[in-house]
Coordinates of C-alpha atoms in Angstrom, one line a residue:
Chain A
M169 CA 65.4 109.9 8.5
D170 CA 62.2 108.3 7.4
Q171 CA 62.4 110.2 4.2
I172 CA 65.9 108.9 3.5
T173 CA 65.0 105.3 4.3
N174 CA 62.0 105.7 2.0
L175 CA 64.1 107.0 -0.9
L176 CA 66.6 104.2 -0.3
A177 CA 63.8 101.7 -0.5
I178 CA 62.6 103.3 -3.8
T179 CA 66.2 103.2 -5.1
L180 CA 66.8 99.5 -4.3
G181 CA 63.4 98.6 -5.5
A182 CA 63.9 100.4 -8.9
V183 CA 67.4 99.1 -9.5
L184 CA 67.1 95.5 -8.3
A185 CA 63.9 94.1 -6.9
N186 CA 61.5 95.8 -9.3
N187 CA 63.9 96.3 -12.2
F188 CA 62.1 97.8 -15.1
I189 CA 63.4 95.3 -17.5
F190 CA 63.5 92.1 -15.5
S191 CA 60.5 92.2 -13.3
Q192 CA 58.2 94.8 -14.9
F193 CA 59.1 94.0 -18.6
L194 CA 59.0 97.6 -19.7
G195 CA 61.4 98.9 -22.3
I196 CA 62.1 95.5 -23.7
C197 CA 62.4 96.8 -27.3
P198 CA 65.5 99.0 -26.8
F199 CA 66.8 96.4 -24.4
L200 CA 66.9 93.8 -27.2
G201 CA 67.5 96.2 -30.0
V202 CA 70.6 98.0 -28.8
S203 CA 72.4 95.4 -26.7
K204 CA 74.7 93.9 -29.3
K205 CA 77.7 95.9 -28.1
V206 CA 78.5 97.1 -24.6
D207 CA 79.5 100.6 -25.8
T208 CA 76.2 101.3 -27.4
A209 CA 74.4 99.7 -24.5
V210 CA 76.1 102.2 -22.1
G211 CA 75.1 105.1 -24.4
M212 CA 71.5 104.0 -24.5
G213 CA 71.4 103.3 -20.8
I214 CA 72.7 106.8 -19.9
A215 CA 70.3 108.5 -22.4
V216 CA 67.3 106.6 -20.9
T217 CA 68.4 107.5 -17.3
F218 CA 68.6 111.1 -18.3
V219 CA 65.2 111.2 -20.0
M220 CA 63.5 109.1 -17.3
G221 CA 64.6 111.5 -14.5
L222 CA 63.5 114.6 -16.4
A223 CA 60.2 113.0 -17.6
S224 CA 59.4 112.0 -14.1
A225 CA 59.8 115.5 -12.9
I226 CA 57.8 117.2 -15.7
T227 CA 55.0 114.6 -15.8
W228 CA 54.5 114.9 -12.1
L229 CA 54.2 118.6 -12.4
V230 CA 51.8 118.3 -15.3
N231 CA 49.7 115.8 -13.4
T232 CA 49.6 117.7 -10.1
F233 CA 49.1 121.2 -11.4
I234 CA 47.1 120.7 -14.6
L235 CA 45.4 117.3 -14.8
V236 CA 44.3 116.9 -11.2
P237 CA 42.8 120.4 -10.6
L238 CA 41.0 120.2 -14.0
D239 CA 39.7 116.8 -13.3
L240 CA 41.3 115.3 -16.4
V241 CA 43.2 112.4 -14.7
Y242 CA 41.7 110.0 -17.3
M243 CA 43.7 111.8 -20.0
Q244 CA 47.0 111.0 -18.2
T245 CA 48.4 108.6 -20.8
V246 CA 47.8 110.9 -23.7
A247 CA 49.2 114.0 -21.9
F248 CA 52.3 112.1 -20.7
I249 CA 53.1 110.8 -24.2
L250 CA 52.8 114.4 -25.4
V251 CA 55.2 115.5 -22.6
I252 CA 57.7 112.8 -23.2
A253 CA 57.8 113.3 -27.0
S254 CA 58.3 117.0 -26.8
L255 CA 60.8 116.6 -24.0
V256 CA 63.0 114.3 -26.0
Q257 CA 62.8 116.6 -29.0
F258 CA 63.7 119.5 -26.8
I259 CA 66.6 117.7 -25.1
E260 CA 67.9 116.7 -28.5
M261 CA 68.0 120.3 -29.8
F262 CA 69.4 121.5 -26.5
L263 CA 72.2 119.0 -26.5
Q264 CA 73.1 119.5 -30.1
K265 CA 73.6 123.2 -29.4
S266 CA 75.2 123.2 -26.0
M267 CA 76.8 119.8 -25.6
P268 CA 77.8 118.5 -29.0
T269 CA 80.1 115.8 -27.6
L270 CA 77.3 114.3 -25.5
Y271 CA 74.9 114.7 -28.5
T272 CA 77.2 112.7 -30.8
A273 CA 77.9 110.1 -28.0
L274 CA 74.2 109.4 -27.6
G275 CA 73.6 109.7 -31.3
V276 CA 70.5 107.9 -32.6
Y277 CA 69.5 106.6 -29.2
L278 CA 68.2 109.9 -28.0
P279 CA 65.2 110.1 -30.5
L280 CA 64.7 106.3 -30.0
I281 CA 63.8 106.9 -26.3
T282 CA 60.5 108.5 -27.4
T283 CA 59.2 105.0 -28.0
N284 CA 60.6 103.5 -24.9
C285 CA 57.7 102.4 -22.8
A286 CA 59.8 102.4 -19.6
V287 CA 59.7 106.2 -19.7
L288 CA 55.9 106.3 -19.9
G289 CA 55.8 103.5 -17.4
V290 CA 57.8 105.4 -14.8
A291 CA 55.6 108.5 -15.3
L292 CA 52.4 106.4 -14.7
L293 CA 53.8 104.4 -11.8
N294 CA 54.8 107.6 -10.0
I295 CA 51.2 108.7 -10.0
Q296 CA 49.9 105.2 -9.2
N297 CA 52.2 104.9 -6.2
N298 CA 51.2 108.4 -4.9
Y299 CA 54.9 109.6 -4.9
N300 CA 55.7 113.2 -4.1
F301 CA 57.9 115.3 -6.4
I302 CA 61.3 114.2 -4.9
E303 CA 60.2 110.5 -4.7
S304 CA 59.1 110.7 -8.4
V305 CA 62.4 112.1 -9.5
V306 CA 64.4 109.6 -7.5
Y307 CA 62.3 106.8 -8.8
G308 CA 62.8 108.1 -12.4
I309 CA 66.5 108.3 -12.1
T310 CA 67.0 105.0 -10.3
G311 CA 64.6 103.3 -12.6
G312 CA 66.9 104.5 -15.4
L313 CA 70.0 103.2 -13.6
G314 CA 68.2 99.9 -13.3
F315 CA 67.7 99.9 -17.1
L316 CA 71.4 100.8 -17.5
L317 CA 72.5 98.0 -15.3
A318 CA 70.3 95.5 -17.1
I319 CA 71.2 96.5 -20.6
V320 CA 75.0 96.6 -19.9
L321 CA 74.9 93.2 -18.2
F322 CA 72.8 91.8 -21.0
A323 CA 75.1 93.3 -23.7
S324 CA 78.2 91.9 -22.1
I325 CA 76.7 88.4 -22.0
R326 CA 75.5 88.8 -25.7
E327 CA 79.1 89.7 -26.7
R328 CA 80.3 86.5 -25.2
L329 CA 77.5 84.4 -26.8
V330 CA 79.6 84.3 -29.9
F331 CA 81.7 81.7 -28.2
A332 CA 78.8 79.7 -26.8
D333 CA 78.0 76.3 -28.3
Y334 CA 74.3 76.4 -28.9
P335 CA 72.2 75.0 -31.8
K336 CA 72.6 77.0 -35.0
N337 CA 68.8 77.6 -35.3
W338 CA 68.9 79.5 -32.0
D339 CA 71.2 82.1 -33.5
G340 CA 70.2 85.8 -33.0
F341 CA 67.1 86.7 -31.1
P342 CA 66.1 83.2 -29.8
I343 CA 69.2 82.8 -27.8
A344 CA 69.0 86.5 -26.7
L345 CA 65.5 85.9 -25.4
V346 CA 66.6 82.8 -23.5
T347 CA 69.4 84.8 -22.0
A348 CA 67.1 87.6 -21.0
G349 CA 64.7 85.1 -19.4
L350 CA 67.5 83.5 -17.4
M351 CA 68.7 87.0 -16.3
A352 CA 65.1 87.8 -15.2
L353 CA 65.0 84.7 -13.1
A354 CA 68.3 85.7 -11.5
F355 CA 66.9 89.1 -10.7
M356 CA 63.9 87.5 -9.1
G357 CA 66.3 86.6 -6.3
F358 CA 66.2 90.3 -5.3
S359 CA 62.5 90.3 -4.7
G360 CA 63.0 89.0 -1.1
L361 CA 65.1 92.0 -0.3
K362 CA 64.1 94.0 2.8
I363 CA 65.8 97.0 4.2
W364 CA 63.6 97.8 7.2
Chain B
M163 CA 30.9 119.3 -22.6
N164 CA 33.5 117.1 -20.8
I165 CA 34.9 116.1 -24.1
A166 CA 35.3 119.6 -25.3
F167 CA 37.0 120.5 -22.1
A168 CA 39.5 117.7 -22.4
V169 CA 40.2 118.5 -26.1
I170 CA 40.8 122.1 -25.3
V171 CA 43.1 121.4 -22.4
L172 CA 45.2 118.9 -24.2
G173 CA 45.1 121.1 -27.3
V174 CA 46.4 124.0 -25.4
L175 CA 49.0 121.8 -23.7
G176 CA 50.1 120.5 -27.1
A177 CA 50.2 123.9 -28.6
L178 CA 52.3 125.1 -25.7
F179 CA 54.8 122.4 -26.1
G180 CA 54.8 123.0 -29.9
L181 CA 55.5 126.6 -29.3
V182 CA 58.4 125.8 -26.9
L183 CA 59.9 123.5 -29.4
A184 CA 59.5 126.0 -32.2
V185 CA 61.3 128.6 -30.1
A186 CA 63.9 126.1 -29.1
S187 CA 64.6 125.1 -32.7
K188 CA 65.4 128.8 -33.4
V189 CA 67.3 129.4 -30.2
F190 CA 69.3 126.1 -30.4
E191 CA 69.7 126.2 -34.1
V192 CA 72.9 124.6 -35.3
K193 CA 74.1 125.8 -38.7
K194 CA 74.7 122.9 -41.0
D195 CA 76.6 123.1 -44.2
P196 CA 74.2 122.3 -47.0
R197 CA 77.0 120.7 -48.8
E198 CA 77.1 117.9 -46.2
E199 CA 73.6 116.7 -47.2
A200 CA 74.6 116.9 -50.9
I201 CA 77.7 114.9 -50.3
L202 CA 75.8 112.3 -48.3
S203 CA 73.4 111.8 -51.1
H204 CA 76.3 110.7 -53.3
L205 CA 77.7 108.2 -50.9
A206 CA 76.7 104.5 -51.1
G207 CA 74.4 104.7 -48.1
A208 CA 75.3 101.2 -46.9
N209 CA 77.0 102.4 -43.7
C210 CA 79.6 99.7 -44.4
G211 CA 82.4 101.5 -42.6
G212 CA 84.9 100.7 -45.4
C213 CA 86.0 104.3 -45.4
G214 CA 87.0 104.1 -41.7
Y215 CA 84.4 106.7 -40.6
P216 CA 81.3 105.9 -38.5
G217 CA 78.7 105.5 -41.2
C218 CA 78.1 107.5 -44.3
A219 CA 77.2 110.7 -42.4
G220 CA 80.6 110.5 -40.7
C221 CA 82.3 110.1 -44.0
A222 CA 80.4 113.0 -45.5
A223 CA 81.5 115.2 -42.6
A224 CA 85.1 114.1 -43.0
I225 CA 85.0 114.8 -46.8
L226 CA 83.6 118.2 -46.1
A227 CA 86.3 118.9 -43.5
G228 CA 88.9 117.9 -46.0
N229 CA 90.0 114.9 -43.8
A230 CA 89.0 112.4 -46.4
P231 CA 89.5 112.3 -50.1
V232 CA 86.5 112.7 -52.4
T233 CA 87.1 109.1 -53.4
A234 CA 86.8 107.9 -49.8
C235 CA 83.6 106.0 -50.6
A236 CA 84.8 103.1 -52.8
P237 CA 81.3 101.5 -53.1
A238 CA 79.8 104.7 -54.5
G239 CA 82.1 104.5 -57.5
A240 CA 83.9 107.0 -59.8
E241 CA 80.7 108.7 -61.0
N242 CA 79.7 109.7 -57.5
A243 CA 83.2 110.6 -56.6
A244 CA 83.2 113.0 -59.5
A245 CA 79.9 114.5 -58.3
I246 CA 81.3 115.0 -54.8
A247 CA 84.4 116.6 -56.3
E248 CA 82.1 119.0 -58.1
I249 CA 80.3 119.8 -54.8
M250 CA 83.7 120.4 -53.1
G251 CA 84.9 122.6 -56.1
M252 CA 87.6 120.2 -57.1
S253 CA 88.5 118.5 -60.4
A254 CA 87.1 115.0 -60.8
P255 CA 89.5 112.2 -59.9
T256 CA 90.5 109.6 -62.4
G257 CA 91.1 106.0 -61.7
E258 CA 89.3 102.9 -62.7
R259 CA 87.1 100.7 -60.5
Q260 CA 89.0 98.4 -58.1
V261 CA 87.9 95.1 -56.8
A262 CA 89.1 92.9 -54.0
F263 CA 91.2 89.8 -54.8
V264 CA 92.2 86.9 -52.6
R265 CA 95.8 86.0 -53.1
C266 CA 95.4 82.3 -52.4
N267 CA 94.1 79.5 -54.4
G268 CA 95.3 76.8 -52.0
G269 CA 92.4 75.8 -49.8
T270 CA 92.2 72.0 -49.9
N271 CA 95.5 71.9 -52.0
A272 CA 97.4 73.1 -48.9
V273 CA 98.8 70.5 -46.6
K274 CA 97.1 70.4 -43.2
R275 CA 99.2 70.5 -40.1
F276 CA 96.4 69.4 -37.8
E277 CA 92.6 69.2 -37.8
Y278 CA 91.2 72.4 -36.3
V279 CA 87.9 72.0 -34.5
G280 CA 87.6 75.3 -32.6
V281 CA 85.5 78.4 -33.3
K282 CA 84.9 78.7 -37.1
D283 CA 86.7 82.0 -37.4
C284 CA 90.0 82.8 -39.2
I285 CA 91.4 84.9 -36.4
S286 CA 90.6 82.2 -33.8
A287 CA 92.2 79.6 -36.0
T288 CA 95.4 81.5 -36.4
K289 CA 95.8 81.7 -32.6
V290 CA 96.0 77.9 -32.3
A291 CA 99.6 76.8 -33.1
A292 CA 99.9 79.4 -35.9
G293 CA 96.9 77.9 -37.8
P294 CA 95.9 74.5 -39.1
L295 CA 97.7 74.9 -42.4
E296 CA 101.4 74.0 -43.1
C297 CA 101.4 77.1 -45.3
D298 CA 101.8 80.2 -43.2
F299 CA 100.4 82.4 -46.0
G300 CA 97.3 80.3 -47.0
C301 CA 93.6 81.1 -46.8
L302 CA 92.1 79.3 -43.9
G303 CA 88.7 79.1 -45.4
F304 CA 86.7 79.8 -42.2
G305 CA 85.1 82.8 -43.9
S306 CA 85.9 85.8 -41.7
C307 CA 86.0 87.8 -44.9
V308 CA 82.6 86.4 -46.0
A309 CA 81.1 87.5 -42.7
A310 CA 82.7 91.0 -43.1
C311 CA 81.3 91.5 -46.6
Q312 CA 78.1 93.6 -46.6
F313 CA 77.5 93.1 -50.3
G314 CA 77.5 89.3 -50.6
A315 CA 80.5 89.4 -52.8
M316 CA 82.7 87.0 -50.8
S317 CA 82.3 83.3 -50.7
I318 CA 84.3 80.2 -49.9
G319 CA 85.2 78.7 -53.3
P320 CA 84.8 75.0 -54.3
N321 CA 88.4 74.3 -53.3
G322 CA 88.1 75.8 -49.8
A323 CA 89.7 79.2 -50.4
A324 CA 87.8 82.5 -50.3
V325 CA 86.9 84.0 -53.7
V326 CA 85.5 87.4 -54.6
D327 CA 82.6 88.0 -57.0
P328 CA 84.0 91.1 -58.9
E329 CA 80.5 91.9 -60.1
K330 CA 79.2 92.5 -56.5
C331 CA 82.5 93.8 -55.0
T332 CA 82.6 97.5 -54.2
A333 CA 86.2 97.5 -53.0
C334 CA 85.2 98.7 -49.5
M335 CA 88.0 96.4 -48.4
A336 CA 86.2 95.4 -45.2
C337 CA 87.3 91.8 -46.1
A338 CA 90.9 92.9 -46.2
K339 CA 90.7 94.1 -42.6
A340 CA 89.0 90.9 -41.5
C341 CA 91.7 88.6 -43.0
P342 CA 94.3 87.7 -40.4
R343 CA 96.7 86.7 -43.1
H344 CA 96.4 89.9 -45.1
L345 CA 95.7 88.0 -48.3
I346 CA 93.2 90.4 -49.8
T347 CA 94.3 93.3 -51.9
S348 CA 92.5 95.6 -54.3
V349 CA 93.2 95.1 -58.0
P350 CA 91.9 96.9 -61.1
A351 CA 88.5 95.4 -62.1
S352 CA 89.5 95.2 -65.8
K353 CA 92.5 93.0 -65.2
K354 CA 91.9 89.3 -65.4
V355 CA 95.3 87.7 -64.7
H356 CA 96.3 87.5 -61.0
V357 CA 98.9 85.7 -58.9
A358 CA 96.8 83.6 -56.5
C359 CA 99.5 82.9 -53.9
A360 CA 101.2 85.0 -51.2
N361 CA 103.7 82.4 -50.1
L362 CA 107.0 84.3 -49.7
N363 CA 109.1 81.1 -49.3
K364 CA 111.0 79.8 -52.3
G365 CA 111.5 76.3 -53.9
K366 CA 111.0 73.3 -51.7
A367 CA 109.8 75.3 -48.6
A368 CA 106.9 76.6 -50.7
M369 CA 106.4 73.4 -52.7
S370 CA 106.1 71.1 -49.8
V371 CA 103.2 73.0 -48.1
C372 CA 100.8 73.3 -51.0
S373 CA 100.3 71.9 -54.5
S374 CA 99.4 75.3 -55.9
S375 CA 102.0 77.6 -54.3
C376 CA 104.2 80.0 -56.1
I377 CA 107.8 78.8 -55.6
G378 CA 109.5 81.8 -57.1
C379 CA 110.9 79.9 -60.0
G380 CA 110.7 82.9 -62.3
L381 CA 109.4 81.2 -65.4
C382 CA 106.6 83.7 -65.7
Q383 CA 109.0 86.5 -65.5
K384 CA 111.1 85.1 -68.4
E385 CA 108.0 84.4 -70.4
C386 CA 106.3 87.8 -70.1
K387 CA 106.8 90.0 -73.2
K388 CA 105.7 93.2 -71.4
D389 CA 108.0 93.0 -68.4
A390 CA 104.8 93.0 -66.2
I391 CA 105.5 90.1 -63.8
H392 CA 108.4 89.8 -61.4
V393 CA 109.4 87.6 -58.6
E394 CA 109.6 89.8 -55.5
N395 CA 110.5 88.4 -52.1
G396 CA 109.9 84.9 -53.4
V397 CA 106.4 85.4 -54.9
A398 CA 105.4 86.5 -58.4
V399 CA 103.8 90.0 -58.5
I400 CA 102.0 91.5 -61.5
D401 CA 102.5 95.1 -62.4
Y402 CA 98.9 96.0 -63.5
D403 CA 100.1 99.1 -65.3
K404 CA 102.0 96.9 -67.8
C405 CA 100.0 93.7 -67.8
V406 CA 97.9 93.3 -71.0
G407 CA 96.3 90.0 -70.0
C408 CA 97.9 87.8 -72.6
K409 CA 98.0 84.9 -70.1
L410 CA 101.4 83.6 -71.3
C411 CA 102.5 83.4 -67.7
T412 CA 99.5 81.2 -66.7
K413 CA 100.6 78.7 -69.5
V414 CA 104.2 78.4 -68.2
C415 CA 103.5 78.3 -64.5
P416 CA 104.4 74.8 -63.3
R417 CA 102.4 75.3 -60.1
D418 CA 99.1 76.7 -61.5
A419 CA 99.5 79.6 -59.1
I420 CA 98.4 82.3 -61.7
L421 CA 94.7 82.8 -62.4
P422 CA 93.0 82.0 -64.7
I423 CA 94.6 78.5 -64.5
A424 CA 95.5 77.3 -67.9
T425 CA 94.2 73.8 -68.7
A426 CA 96.7 71.0 -69.5
E427 CA 95.5 71.2 -73.2
E428 CA 96.3 74.9 -73.4
K429 CA 99.7 74.3 -71.8
E430 CA 100.5 71.4 -74.3
K431 CA 99.4 73.6 -77.2
Y432 CA 101.6 76.5 -76.0
K433 CA 104.5 74.1 -75.5
A434 CA 104.1 72.7 -79.0
I435 CA 104.0 76.2 -80.5
K436 CA 107.1 77.2 -78.6
K437 CA 108.9 74.1 -79.7
A438 CA 107.9 74.7 -83.4
Q439 CA 109.1 78.3 -83.0
A440 CA 112.4 77.2 -81.5
E441 CA 112.9 74.6 -84.3
K442 CA 112.1 77.2 -86.9
A443 CA 114.5 79.7 -85.3
A444 CA 117.2 77.0 -85.1
A445 CA 116.6 76.1 -88.8
A446 CA 116.8 79.7 -89.8
K447 CA 120.0 80.1 -87.9
K448 CA 121.5 77.0 -89.5
A449 CA 120.5 78.2 -92.9
A450 CA 122.0 81.6 -92.3
E451 CA 125.2 80.0 -91.1
E452 CA 125.3 77.8 -94.2
A453 CA 124.7 80.7 -96.4
A454 CA 127.4 82.6 -94.7
A455 CA 129.8 79.7 -95.1
S456 CA 129.0 79.2 -98.8
S457 CA 129.4 82.9 -99.5
A458 CA 132.8 82.9 -97.7
Q459 CA 134.0 80.1 -100.0

């Protein structure tokens, strides 16, 4: 029971209270880059969720069974980047062969994830928070879902920005950043959330 | 010592991942047709979407699969279409370069029904009481086509109607899809005479809404020596296969609806020439009659 409560707390924290985009400001670059249309935002969000879950699992294993026993914890960041980059490459090849439809749906976003710092962030946070394997995987997947939620909400607002009446010189990124800031403020409301 | 250890461990880790990837690339290899790359290199590469496929890669795949013609990429031009045809083992297509043309020269000449103050977008404007112009066929001038053009070939002309720069136009026809009034068509780039009106109404109905509307009077049709211009459904249409660009129609058009618009001077000159010709013909006829009469006597 304790375990389930704990996982629920991690889930709620990752999706709402400690949302990767809005309260930890990780993964801002794809968040701003691919949020012009809801369709592409959904594609990016799903791809990130997928990779974050897998990366959490593999980096936890690498850390626990390779880095810690060999006393090389200070090389974490380098090792994790190595893992994530090869993982994304591998997934791309795997999908292209076995799930071409998913591959075409994710398209260019799959390789883009290599440079998404939320993925490296989740791997490092797993270690920092002393999560066990299951907790790490849950944190990875739900962190990805939080990213999906944030980018889809943001994309749907950006689509409607066309009809907003704001000064012309705010066109494009300025107004997008203002929107993102206001959304981050709104998500701060979740930080008071308690489930126990 | 420590450094060497870290280097070795990470090096081994990297080599391991590299090995896995190398194996994976063989195991999960997807055979790609080399022709696809070759075709892609002959497309415009602008990812304009004018062909209707998602990006140039999508178009290349469609051409390879036979779903799209080798001329699918209008911006790439005839030269590249021929190269693609060669890759596909087909004979080169013929056909000259096309450019987009806006069939409206009205703009500020058109009578306004009301002052539209909403979103500056043609589709939005047409949703409000059928648009702010009395003319149901006129260019609204809010520039949806300008926004759709990836090549900077569209602009709103000095009189408020959209115009195409034929030098920059690649005939991708993205503008035609953006125009809610379907005013933009593709015309041969070498032809210079165009009817710049799409108003299907005749006579007064067309005359009262715009000062440069085609009223379907048929003067151009009578004047044309090559049978290249006809009034169809109330608007003059040029048959580009027959048109030789003599511009006689522009000189007789009472509404200045045919481009390039003839100046008043040119029109006067042409009128004078015609008058002189008519007089000469009448005189010749009279002389012939007199001659006939005298020979009969």
